Short mmCIF file of C-alpha atoms in Angstrom, two decimals:
data_model
loop_
_atom_site.label_atom_id
_atom_site.label_comp_id
_atom_site.label_asym_id
_atom_site.label_seq_id
_atom_site.Cartn_x
_atom_site.Cartn_y
_atom_site.Cartn_z
CA MET W 1 -174.11 20.45 -27.57
CA PRO W 2 -173.22 23.60 -28.24
CA VAL W 3 -175.40 24.90 -32.00
CA ASN W 4 -173.84 26.17 -34.63
CA ILE W 5 -176.14 28.74 -35.65
CA LEU W 6 -173.96 30.44 -38.74
CA PRO W 7 -172.51 27.01 -41.03
CA SER W 8 -169.15 26.92 -42.05
CA GLY W 9 -168.03 26.76 -45.39
CA GLU W 10 -167.04 22.70 -44.63
CA ASP W 11 -170.31 22.44 -43.86
CA TYR W 12 -171.14 23.22 -47.21
CA ILE W 13 -168.33 20.71 -48.54
CA ARG W 14 -169.43 17.94 -46.84
CA PHE W 15 -173.10 18.55 -48.02
CA LEU W 16 -172.03 19.16 -51.80
CA PRO W 17 -173.72 15.71 -53.21
CA GLU W 18 -176.66 16.53 -52.60
CA ILE W 19 -176.39 20.27 -53.44
CA ILE W 20 -175.19 19.43 -57.08
CA MET W 21 -178.05 16.95 -57.50
CA THR W 22 -180.88 19.38 -55.83
CA VAL W 23 -179.67 22.37 -58.27
CA VAL W 24 -179.61 19.78 -61.30
CA GLY W 25 -183.02 18.16 -60.82
CA THR W 26 -184.65 21.65 -60.47
CA LEU W 27 -182.82 22.96 -63.58
CA ILE W 28 -184.01 20.11 -64.94
CA MET W 29 -187.41 21.18 -64.17
CA ILE W 30 -187.21 24.67 -64.96
CA LEU W 31 -186.12 23.33 -68.93
CA GLU W 32 -188.79 20.83 -69.14
CA ALA W 33 -191.27 24.08 -69.15
CA VAL W 34 -189.37 25.67 -71.45
CA THR W 35 -188.22 23.01 -74.22
CA SER W 36 -189.80 21.65 -77.12
CA GLU W 37 -190.69 17.93 -77.62
CA ARG W 38 -187.72 17.71 -79.69
CA SER W 39 -185.04 18.73 -77.09
CA LYS W 40 -186.61 16.80 -74.41
CA GLY W 41 -183.35 13.75 -75.17
CA MET W 42 -180.99 16.20 -73.64
CA PHE W 43 -182.59 15.48 -69.85
CA PRO W 44 -180.88 12.15 -70.10
CA GLY W 45 -177.32 13.48 -70.68
CA ILE W 46 -178.12 16.62 -68.12
CA SER W 47 -178.82 13.87 -65.79
CA LEU W 48 -176.15 12.30 -66.07
CA VAL W 49 -173.60 15.11 -65.91
CA GLY W 50 -175.02 16.27 -62.53
CA LEU W 51 -174.78 12.80 -61.34
CA LEU W 52 -171.25 12.46 -62.40
CA ALA W 53 -170.40 15.88 -60.67
CA ALA W 54 -172.45 14.46 -57.46
CA LEU W 55 -169.62 11.60 -57.31
CA GLY W 56 -166.85 13.88 -58.23
CA GLY W 57 -168.32 15.86 -54.72
CA VAL W 58 -168.51 13.04 -52.38
CA PHE W 59 -164.72 12.02 -52.95
CA TYR W 60 -163.77 15.64 -52.57
CA ALA W 61 -165.79 16.10 -49.41
CA ALA W 62 -164.45 12.86 -48.16
CA ASN W 63 -161.47 14.76 -47.72
CA PHE W 64 -163.30 16.56 -44.87
CA SER W 65 -164.81 14.27 -43.08
CA GLY W 66 -166.88 14.93 -39.29
CA ALA W 67 -169.92 16.15 -38.57
CA SER W 68 -171.67 19.19 -39.81
CA PHE W 69 -174.91 21.36 -39.66
CA SER W 70 -174.81 20.74 -35.89
CA ASN W 71 -173.39 17.33 -36.24
CA MET W 72 -177.06 16.71 -37.98
CA LEU W 73 -175.17 15.11 -40.46
CA VAL W 74 -172.10 13.03 -40.42
CA VAL W 75 -169.09 12.26 -43.13
CA ASP W 76 -167.58 9.18 -42.61
CA GLY W 77 -166.25 6.62 -44.29
CA PHE W 78 -169.53 4.42 -43.64
CA GLY W 79 -171.27 7.67 -45.27
CA THR W 80 -168.62 7.87 -48.22
CA PHE W 81 -169.29 3.91 -48.82
CA PHE W 82 -173.33 4.21 -49.67
CA ARG W 83 -173.12 7.67 -51.19
CA VAL W 84 -170.75 6.58 -54.01
CA LEU W 85 -173.37 2.67 -53.81
CA VAL W 86 -176.87 5.01 -54.10
CA ILE W 87 -175.23 7.64 -57.00
CA GLY W 88 -173.79 4.71 -59.27
CA VAL W 89 -177.43 3.18 -59.41
CA GLY W 90 -178.63 6.30 -59.85
CA ILE W 91 -176.24 6.27 -62.81
CA LEU W 92 -177.26 3.07 -64.03
CA SER W 93 -181.01 3.80 -63.72
CA VAL W 94 -180.49 6.91 -65.92
CA LEU W 95 -178.71 4.70 -68.67
CA SER W 96 -180.94 2.17 -68.35
CA SER W 97 -184.32 4.22 -68.57
CA THR W 98 -183.32 6.92 -72.04
CA GLN W 99 -184.65 3.41 -74.40
CA TYR W 100 -187.47 2.61 -72.42
CA LEU W 101 -189.02 6.11 -71.96
CA ARG W 102 -188.70 6.62 -75.66
CA ARG W 103 -190.35 3.23 -76.68
CA GLU W 104 -193.20 4.37 -74.28
CA HIS W 105 -193.28 7.83 -75.83
CA ALA W 106 -192.62 9.05 -72.07
CA MET W 107 -189.32 11.09 -72.38
CA SER W 108 -189.71 13.71 -69.95
CA GLY W 109 -187.88 15.61 -67.61
CA GLU W 110 -189.88 15.32 -64.14
CA TYR W 111 -188.64 11.50 -64.51
CA TYR W 112 -185.18 12.11 -64.33
CA ALA W 113 -185.83 15.11 -61.70
CA LEU W 114 -187.67 12.88 -59.65
CA LEU W 115 -184.80 9.97 -60.21
CA LEU W 116 -182.31 13.30 -58.80
CA PHE W 117 -184.28 14.08 -55.95
CA SER W 118 -184.79 10.76 -54.73
CA ILE W 119 -181.04 9.92 -55.02
CA THR W 120 -181.03 13.17 -52.85
CA GLY W 121 -182.87 12.19 -49.96
CA GLN W 122 -180.73 8.82 -50.14
CA CYS W 123 -177.55 10.48 -49.17
CA ILE W 124 -179.20 12.63 -47.14
CA MET W 125 -180.24 9.26 -45.37
CA VAL W 126 -176.78 7.67 -45.13
CA THR W 127 -175.15 10.93 -43.84
CA ALA W 128 -177.75 11.57 -41.22
CA ASN W 129 -176.26 11.27 -37.65
CA GLU W 130 -179.97 12.83 -35.91
CA LEU W 131 -183.39 10.59 -36.49
CA ILE W 132 -185.04 14.12 -37.36
CA MET W 133 -182.61 14.10 -40.54
CA ILE W 134 -182.84 10.52 -41.62
CA PHE W 135 -186.68 10.80 -41.56
CA ILE W 136 -186.46 14.29 -44.08
CA GLY W 137 -183.77 12.14 -46.35
CA LEU W 138 -186.39 9.21 -45.62
CA GLU W 139 -189.69 10.92 -47.05
CA ILE W 140 -187.42 12.82 -49.76
CA SER W 141 -186.56 9.68 -51.12
CA SER W 142 -189.57 7.87 -50.59
CA ILE W 143 -192.30 10.69 -52.29
CA ALA W 144 -190.22 10.74 -55.50
CA THR W 145 -190.01 7.15 -55.92
CA TYR W 146 -193.98 7.13 -55.32
CA VAL W 147 -194.32 8.90 -57.99
CA LEU W 148 -191.70 7.34 -60.09
CA ALA W 149 -193.77 4.01 -59.54
CA GLY W 150 -197.33 5.34 -61.21
CA TYR W 151 -195.17 7.28 -64.04
CA LEU W 152 -196.95 6.10 -66.55
CA ARG W 153 -200.20 7.72 -65.65
CA ASP W 154 -202.45 5.99 -68.52
CA ASP W 155 -201.05 2.61 -67.38
CA LYS W 156 -203.64 1.08 -65.24
CA ARG W 157 -200.77 -1.03 -63.81
CA ASN W 158 -198.70 1.69 -62.90
CA ASN W 159 -201.65 3.76 -61.20
CA GLU W 160 -202.21 0.63 -58.77
CA ALA W 161 -198.31 0.21 -58.21
CA ALA W 162 -197.60 3.67 -57.19
CA LEU W 163 -201.37 3.66 -55.20
CA LYS W 164 -200.34 0.30 -53.23
CA TYR W 165 -196.92 1.75 -52.49
CA PHE W 166 -197.70 5.45 -51.37
CA LEU W 167 -200.31 4.33 -48.64
CA LEU W 168 -198.49 1.07 -47.58
CA GLY W 169 -195.35 3.57 -47.63
CA SER W 170 -197.07 6.51 -45.45
CA PHE W 171 -198.53 3.67 -42.81
CA ALA W 172 -194.67 2.03 -41.96
CA THR W 173 -193.46 5.87 -41.72
CA ALA W 174 -196.12 6.51 -39.28
CA PHE W 175 -194.67 3.40 -37.02
CA LEU W 176 -191.16 5.61 -37.17
CA LEU W 177 -191.62 8.54 -36.11
CA TYR W 178 -193.95 7.13 -33.33
CA GLY W 179 -191.10 5.94 -31.90
CA VAL W 180 -189.09 8.26 -33.19
CA SER W 181 -191.31 10.63 -30.49
CA TRP W 182 -190.98 7.59 -27.76
CA ILE W 183 -187.15 7.82 -28.16
CA TYR W 184 -187.48 11.78 -27.79
CA GLY W 185 -189.62 11.19 -24.53
CA ALA W 186 -187.21 9.26 -23.04
CA THR W 187 -184.01 10.61 -23.93
CA GLY W 188 -184.61 13.95 -24.54
CA SER W 189 -182.76 13.85 -28.18
CA THR W 190 -182.68 12.87 -31.19
CA ASN W 191 -179.11 12.50 -32.17
CA LEU W 192 -177.98 8.86 -32.81
CA GLY W 193 -174.25 9.19 -30.13
CA GLU W 194 -176.56 11.36 -27.52
CA ILE W 195 -179.39 8.56 -27.46
CA ARG W 196 -176.22 5.95 -26.91
CA LEU W 197 -174.36 7.69 -23.98
CA ILE W 198 -177.95 7.97 -22.47
CA LEU W 199 -179.07 4.30 -22.87
CA GLN W 200 -175.46 3.10 -21.82
CA ASN W 201 -176.23 5.28 -18.65
CA MET W 202 -180.03 3.87 -17.99
CA VAL W 203 -180.98 2.17 -15.57
CA SER W 204 -184.62 2.99 -15.15
CA GLN W 205 -186.54 -0.56 -15.94
CA GLN W 206 -189.82 1.57 -17.06
CA SER W 207 -187.69 3.59 -19.17
CA LEU W 208 -185.61 1.08 -20.69
CA ILE W 209 -189.10 -1.37 -21.79
CA MET W 210 -190.38 2.08 -23.35
CA ILE W 211 -186.87 2.64 -25.35
CA GLY W 212 -186.96 -1.35 -26.34
CA ALA W 213 -190.62 -0.43 -27.66
CA ALA W 214 -189.92 2.60 -29.45
CA ALA W 215 -187.03 0.13 -31.64
CA ALA W 216 -189.57 -1.79 -32.37
CA LEU W 217 -191.48 0.38 -33.52
CA ILE W 218 -188.46 2.03 -35.71
CA PHE W 219 -187.52 -1.36 -36.69
CA VAL W 220 -191.30 -1.51 -38.66
CA GLY W 221 -190.95 1.53 -40.24
CA PHE W 222 -187.10 0.77 -41.51
CA ALA W 223 -188.33 -3.43 -42.19
CA PHE W 224 -191.15 -1.83 -44.81
CA LYS W 225 -188.26 -0.20 -46.20
CA VAL W 226 -185.92 -3.22 -47.29
CA SER W 227 -189.38 -4.98 -47.77
CA ALA W 228 -188.36 -7.91 -44.29
CA ALA W 229 -191.12 -10.47 -43.62
CA PRO W 230 -193.38 -9.51 -42.30
CA PHE W 231 -193.36 -6.17 -43.81
CA GLN W 232 -192.55 -7.26 -47.45
CA ILE W 233 -196.44 -7.51 -49.22
CA TRP W 234 -196.06 -4.96 -51.09
CA ALA W 235 -193.09 -5.40 -52.76
CA PRO W 236 -194.33 -7.51 -55.43
CA ASP W 237 -197.35 -5.80 -56.57
CA VAL W 238 -195.40 -2.95 -56.95
CA TYR W 239 -192.34 -4.54 -58.37
CA GLN W 240 -194.79 -5.92 -60.93
CA GLY W 241 -196.86 -2.59 -61.39
CA ALA W 242 -194.23 0.21 -61.57
CA PRO W 243 -192.25 0.36 -64.92
CA ALA W 244 -189.29 -1.68 -65.38
CA PRO W 245 -186.63 0.64 -65.05
CA VAL W 246 -187.99 2.63 -61.90
CA THR W 247 -188.30 -1.62 -60.65
CA LEU W 248 -184.47 -1.67 -61.14
CA PHE W 249 -184.32 1.72 -59.28
CA MET W 250 -186.29 0.54 -56.69
CA SER W 251 -184.73 -2.70 -55.84
CA ALA W 252 -181.05 -1.32 -55.35
CA GLY W 253 -180.92 1.98 -54.37
CA PRO W 254 -183.79 3.05 -51.77
CA LYS W 255 -183.11 -0.60 -50.14
CA ALA W 256 -179.21 0.15 -49.92
CA ALA W 257 -179.91 3.60 -48.30
CA ALA W 258 -182.82 1.98 -45.49
CA PHE W 259 -180.07 -0.83 -44.77
CA ALA W 260 -177.64 1.88 -43.83
CA VAL W 261 -179.93 3.74 -42.07
CA PHE W 262 -180.78 0.34 -40.15
CA LEU W 263 -177.33 -0.17 -39.34
CA ARG W 264 -176.20 3.57 -38.23
CA VAL W 265 -179.21 3.72 -35.95
CA PHE W 266 -179.49 -0.14 -34.94
CA MET W 267 -175.36 -0.02 -34.17
CA THR W 268 -174.91 3.26 -32.59
CA ALA W 269 -177.96 4.61 -30.40
CA PHE W 270 -179.49 1.34 -29.71
CA GLU W 271 -176.30 -0.66 -29.55
CA PRO W 272 -176.65 -0.67 -25.28
CA ILE W 273 -179.88 -2.49 -25.50
CA ASN W 274 -179.08 -4.73 -28.47
CA ALA W 275 -180.13 -7.76 -26.54
CA ARG W 276 -184.00 -6.48 -26.86
CA TRP W 277 -183.87 -6.09 -30.59
CA GLU W 278 -181.35 -8.71 -31.82
CA PRO W 279 -184.40 -11.08 -31.42
CA PHE W 280 -186.54 -9.24 -34.31
CA VAL W 281 -184.02 -8.60 -36.53
CA TRP W 282 -183.32 -12.81 -36.59
CA SER W 283 -186.75 -13.58 -36.65
CA SER W 284 -187.29 -11.18 -39.21
CA ALA W 285 -184.26 -12.37 -41.10
CA LEU W 286 -185.51 -15.85 -41.25
CA LEU W 287 -188.78 -15.12 -41.69
CA THR W 288 -187.51 -13.26 -45.16
CA MET W 289 -185.16 -15.78 -46.28
CA ILE W 290 -188.31 -18.45 -45.80
CA ILE W 291 -191.08 -16.54 -47.63
CA GLY W 292 -188.93 -14.81 -50.44
CA ASN W 293 -187.29 -18.08 -51.48
CA PHE W 294 -190.29 -20.49 -51.21
CA ALA W 295 -192.74 -17.27 -52.57
CA ALA W 296 -190.83 -17.10 -55.95
CA LEU W 297 -190.83 -20.57 -56.79
CA THR W 298 -194.07 -20.31 -57.99
CA GLN W 299 -194.24 -17.17 -59.85
CA THR W 300 -194.24 -17.24 -63.39
CA ASN W 301 -193.67 -13.55 -64.24
CA VAL W 302 -190.00 -12.42 -64.19
CA LYS W 303 -190.53 -9.29 -62.52
CA ARG W 304 -192.27 -10.88 -59.66
CA MET W 305 -190.14 -13.51 -59.19
CA LEU W 306 -187.36 -10.91 -58.85
CA ALA W 307 -189.37 -9.13 -56.56
CA TYR W 308 -189.55 -12.01 -54.09
CA SER W 309 -185.66 -12.64 -55.20
CA SER W 310 -185.18 -9.62 -53.94
CA ILE W 311 -186.83 -10.07 -50.11
CA ALA W 312 -184.79 -13.01 -50.07
CA HIS W 313 -181.88 -11.05 -50.62
CA ALA W 314 -183.38 -8.76 -47.91
CA GLY W 315 -183.27 -11.67 -45.35
CA TYR W 316 -179.45 -12.29 -45.91
CA VAL W 317 -178.02 -9.04 -44.94
CA MET W 318 -180.75 -8.70 -42.16
CA VAL W 319 -178.57 -12.08 -41.29
CA ALA W 320 -175.69 -9.89 -41.47
CA ILE W 321 -177.36 -7.21 -38.75
CA ALA W 322 -178.36 -9.67 -36.53
CA ALA W 323 -174.79 -11.23 -35.72
CA HIS W 324 -174.29 -7.37 -34.49
CA ASN W 325 -170.55 -7.71 -35.11
CA GLN W 326 -168.45 -5.09 -36.77
CA ILE W 327 -167.47 -7.70 -39.25
CA GLY W 328 -171.08 -8.32 -40.44
CA THR W 329 -171.35 -4.79 -40.72
CA ALA W 330 -168.84 -4.94 -43.43
CA ALA W 331 -170.66 -8.08 -44.99
CA ALA W 332 -173.88 -6.12 -45.18
CA MET W 333 -171.89 -3.41 -46.97
CA PHE W 334 -170.11 -6.09 -49.27
CA TYR W 335 -173.31 -7.74 -50.16
CA LEU W 336 -175.40 -4.76 -50.82
CA ALA W 337 -172.89 -3.13 -53.63
CA ALA W 338 -173.11 -7.13 -54.81
CA TYR W 339 -176.76 -7.56 -54.93
CA SER W 340 -177.27 -3.35 -56.52
CA LEU W 341 -175.16 -4.53 -59.60
CA MET W 342 -176.42 -8.12 -59.85
CA ASN W 343 -179.99 -6.72 -59.74
CA ILE W 344 -179.97 -3.74 -61.73
CA GLY W 345 -178.03 -6.17 -64.33
CA ALA W 346 -181.10 -8.53 -63.73
CA PHE W 347 -183.78 -6.09 -64.63
CA ALA W 348 -182.05 -4.48 -67.18
CA VAL W 349 -182.77 -7.52 -69.03
CA VAL W 350 -185.73 -7.68 -68.43
CA THR W 351 -186.30 -3.65 -69.32
CA HIS W 352 -184.90 -4.42 -72.49
CA PHE W 353 -187.35 -7.62 -73.41
CA ALA W 354 -190.44 -6.89 -72.14
CA ARG W 355 -191.20 -4.48 -75.26
CA GLN W 356 -193.88 -1.72 -75.18
CA GLY W 357 -196.45 -1.73 -72.96
CA GLU W 358 -194.11 -4.87 -71.13
CA LYS W 359 -195.75 -7.70 -72.94
CA TYR W 360 -193.45 -9.94 -72.82
CA VAL W 361 -192.60 -10.40 -68.50
CA ASN W 362 -192.99 -13.83 -67.99
CA ILE W 363 -190.08 -16.79 -67.59
CA GLU W 364 -191.58 -18.63 -70.51
CA ASP W 365 -191.13 -15.29 -73.06
CA PHE W 366 -187.16 -15.85 -72.43
CA ALA W 367 -186.96 -18.92 -74.08
CA GLY W 368 -184.84 -19.54 -76.67
CA LEU W 369 -182.64 -16.49 -75.78
CA GLY W 370 -179.78 -17.96 -75.52
CA TRP W 371 -179.61 -18.56 -79.34
CA LYS W 372 -181.15 -15.67 -80.58
CA GLN W 373 -179.26 -13.07 -78.69
CA PRO W 374 -176.46 -15.24 -76.85
CA ILE W 375 -174.86 -12.20 -75.56
CA THR W 376 -177.70 -10.84 -74.01
CA ALA W 377 -178.60 -13.97 -72.19
CA GLY W 378 -174.91 -14.80 -71.45
CA LEU W 379 -174.72 -11.24 -69.18
CA PHE W 380 -178.57 -12.34 -67.64
CA ALA W 381 -176.64 -15.33 -66.75
CA ILE W 382 -173.94 -13.47 -64.87
CA PHE W 383 -176.69 -12.30 -62.66
CA LEU W 384 -178.52 -15.37 -62.33
CA LEU W 385 -175.80 -17.45 -61.60
CA SER W 386 -174.43 -14.37 -58.57
CA LEU W 387 -177.80 -14.17 -57.02
CA ILE W 388 -177.59 -18.09 -56.70
CA GLY W 389 -174.17 -17.10 -55.22
CA VAL W 390 -172.05 -19.65 -57.46
CA PRO W 391 -168.26 -18.99 -56.98
CA LEU W 392 -166.52 -16.42 -59.01
CA THR W 393 -169.37 -13.98 -58.68
CA GLY W 394 -170.01 -10.93 -56.37
CA GLY W 395 -173.10 -13.14 -54.76
CA PHE W 396 -170.80 -16.01 -53.89
CA PHE W 397 -168.29 -13.93 -51.28
CA GLY W 398 -171.50 -11.87 -50.29
CA LYS W 399 -173.17 -15.02 -48.61
CA PHE W 400 -169.78 -16.47 -47.56
CA TYR W 401 -169.01 -13.33 -45.50
CA ILE W 402 -172.54 -12.79 -44.15
CA PHE W 403 -172.74 -16.21 -43.35
CA LYS W 404 -169.12 -16.23 -41.66
CA ALA W 405 -170.37 -12.99 -39.67
CA ALA W 406 -173.36 -15.26 -38.41
CA LEU W 407 -170.95 -17.79 -37.37
CA ASP W 408 -169.00 -16.05 -35.82
CA ALA W 409 -171.54 -14.43 -33.63
CA HIS W 410 -172.23 -18.28 -32.61
CA LEU W 411 -176.08 -18.01 -34.82
CA VAL W 412 -175.33 -21.41 -35.80
CA TRP W 413 -178.94 -22.33 -36.84
CA LEU W 414 -179.24 -19.11 -38.35
CA ALA W 415 -176.17 -19.28 -41.13
CA VAL W 416 -177.65 -23.35 -41.58
CA LEU W 417 -181.06 -22.29 -42.44
CA GLY W 418 -179.92 -19.40 -44.66
CA LEU W 419 -177.81 -21.81 -46.81
CA LEU W 420 -180.29 -24.11 -47.11
CA THR W 421 -183.28 -21.55 -48.22
CA SER W 422 -180.49 -20.02 -50.71
CA ALA W 423 -180.26 -23.96 -52.16
CA VAL W 424 -184.19 -23.89 -52.16
CA ALA W 425 -183.43 -20.21 -54.32
CA ALA W 426 -181.08 -22.00 -56.99
CA TYR W 427 -183.85 -23.88 -58.35
CA TYR W 428 -185.96 -20.73 -59.75
CA TYR W 429 -182.65 -19.03 -60.88
CA LEU W 430 -182.10 -22.46 -62.87
CA ARG W 431 -185.23 -22.80 -64.06
CA LEU W 432 -184.92 -19.64 -65.72
CA LEU W 433 -181.32 -20.59 -67.52
CA VAL W 434 -183.57 -23.38 -68.73
CA VAL W 435 -185.68 -22.04 -70.13
CA MET W 436 -183.34 -19.51 -72.14
CA TYR W 437 -180.68 -22.61 -73.14
CA PHE W 438 -183.05 -25.47 -73.71
CA ARG W 439 -186.22 -24.04 -75.41
CA ASP W 440 -187.21 -23.15 -78.76
CA PRO W 441 -187.26 -19.40 -79.18
CA SER W 442 -190.89 -17.90 -78.38
CA GLU W 443 -192.59 -15.51 -80.19
CA ALA W 444 -190.82 -12.36 -77.75
CA THR W 445 -187.16 -13.78 -78.55
CA THR W 446 -187.97 -13.76 -82.39
CA THR W 447 -188.82 -10.08 -82.82
CA LEU W 448 -186.63 -8.90 -80.54
CA GLN W 449 -184.38 -5.78 -81.79
CA PRO W 450 -181.12 -5.37 -80.55
CA LEU W 451 -179.27 -3.61 -77.38
CA GLY W 452 -179.68 0.05 -77.25
CA ALA W 453 -176.34 1.72 -76.75
CA GLY W 454 -177.59 2.75 -72.43
CA ILE W 455 -178.61 -0.78 -71.66
CA LYS W 456 -175.77 -2.45 -73.38
CA THR W 457 -173.76 -0.07 -71.14
CA THR W 458 -175.26 -0.83 -68.16
CA LEU W 459 -175.64 -4.79 -68.62
CA TRP W 460 -171.34 -4.90 -69.20
CA ALA W 461 -170.88 -2.15 -66.56
CA ALA W 462 -172.91 -4.66 -64.14
CA ALA W 463 -171.28 -7.72 -64.87
CA LEU W 464 -168.23 -6.56 -65.04
CA GLY W 465 -168.94 -5.26 -61.46
CA THR W 466 -169.92 -8.62 -60.57
CA LEU W 467 -167.37 -10.50 -61.52
CA LEU W 468 -164.57 -8.00 -60.10
CA LEU W 469 -166.40 -8.32 -56.56
CA GLY W 470 -166.40 -12.21 -57.16
CA ILE W 471 -162.83 -12.19 -58.25
CA TYR W 472 -161.09 -9.67 -56.23
CA PRO W 473 -163.58 -9.23 -53.47
CA SER W 474 -160.93 -7.26 -51.33
CA VAL W 475 -161.94 -4.19 -54.17
CA ILE W 476 -164.62 -3.27 -51.72
CA LEU W 477 -164.57 -5.46 -48.88
CA ASP W 478 -161.36 -4.01 -47.32
CA PHE W 479 -163.03 -0.24 -47.30
CA ALA W 480 -165.90 -1.57 -45.93
CA ARG W 481 -164.04 -3.06 -43.10
CA ASN W 482 -162.48 0.28 -42.60
CA SER W 483 -165.26 1.94 -42.63
CA SER W 484 -167.61 -0.02 -41.09
CA ALA W 485 -166.74 1.49 -37.81
CA PHE W 486 -169.43 4.36 -37.59
CA GLY W 487 -167.70 8.17 -37.49
CA LYS W 488 -164.50 6.84 -39.08
#
């Protein structure tokens, strides 16, 4: 393919959201150095303006769909869907963080700049049409998130979380790069479309074995990022140790972007060799659902319980990928949108409830919340019921479409086992509901302060979104179906 050395105006329009967030993030870093402590309260507002402008840029860029920058990036319905999703996660993360940072005396521009840079990396990932660009986007997002995990430098839990995340993440990235190098060696290209064409015409058995090994190595890198078994071990420790609003962000944005890349790479470049990678995906999906749900049963820390829950939900999305059909891709997209809303809402409640130093994060600390703050408890209940998959919530239709895709792909046993592990999950979610509504108020609930404006906005937005997807799933599903054919 001829290389366009000079990008056109349309190339820059297609890259507009990333340009806006990079400029705003850099501006915040500059302002951080020249503003007084009293003026640091402007950074959340600047971040929100930047993210809203980037969101507008996504919709504007969608009018100029197509490949850009020598076919390294592509703006299509699939990329637009995930761009909107990760930027939306960023907006809710900013709203959830302000009260927490003030409480911890850690209000700083670098926090919001890192959020913006991480989201920029995620947007590059979801529009990347080339393995090297995927790696660049992944590293931009990951490095910023590593720093955010250890943001409270004087907190040993934060330091431990950041170090574990960084070391294990770097190890997983090495697998990814090794797989990319093998792909390039076997095909002479890192472009996803070109790799697919080459694999369709490849007849050498030795080369196909090498390609299969490369796909396995790349699978390891992606499985770590989405916390899929057997590469999930980092998630509980990092989720528990990181600041609560950072955990909120990590559990939704980076995971959604990583799954988007997972789908694009394996459904386009590696589609001709699907028989070789499908066993990896369905076996990982089954193991992820089992480990996540059964490990969550024994947890007493809410953040750790939600971490194992997040692992289990990654398993459900892996079921959709294993289905290897357009319905499965659309189901995965819908589920990631629903999961992001309900998980953000759940972690936002934890962020509010934990108090300074995150003293109150055990399940028993939530005793009596239903009587002391009924609205907060009611919103938390919506998120927990959606995580279970109760009807009239986004989680219900998310699981329904995923298991339907598995049945359509004749993966009946995987759908049945997924439903059984989902039934196990009901226990640990309902246990928290019982504690909130059927136990006497604890010390934590009797001293709980009212919701701040940012947390309140996040909770209501997430709850309304969760219910909307449960009552009118076609709002997202129709767009997901139209966007699940890559390049359209």
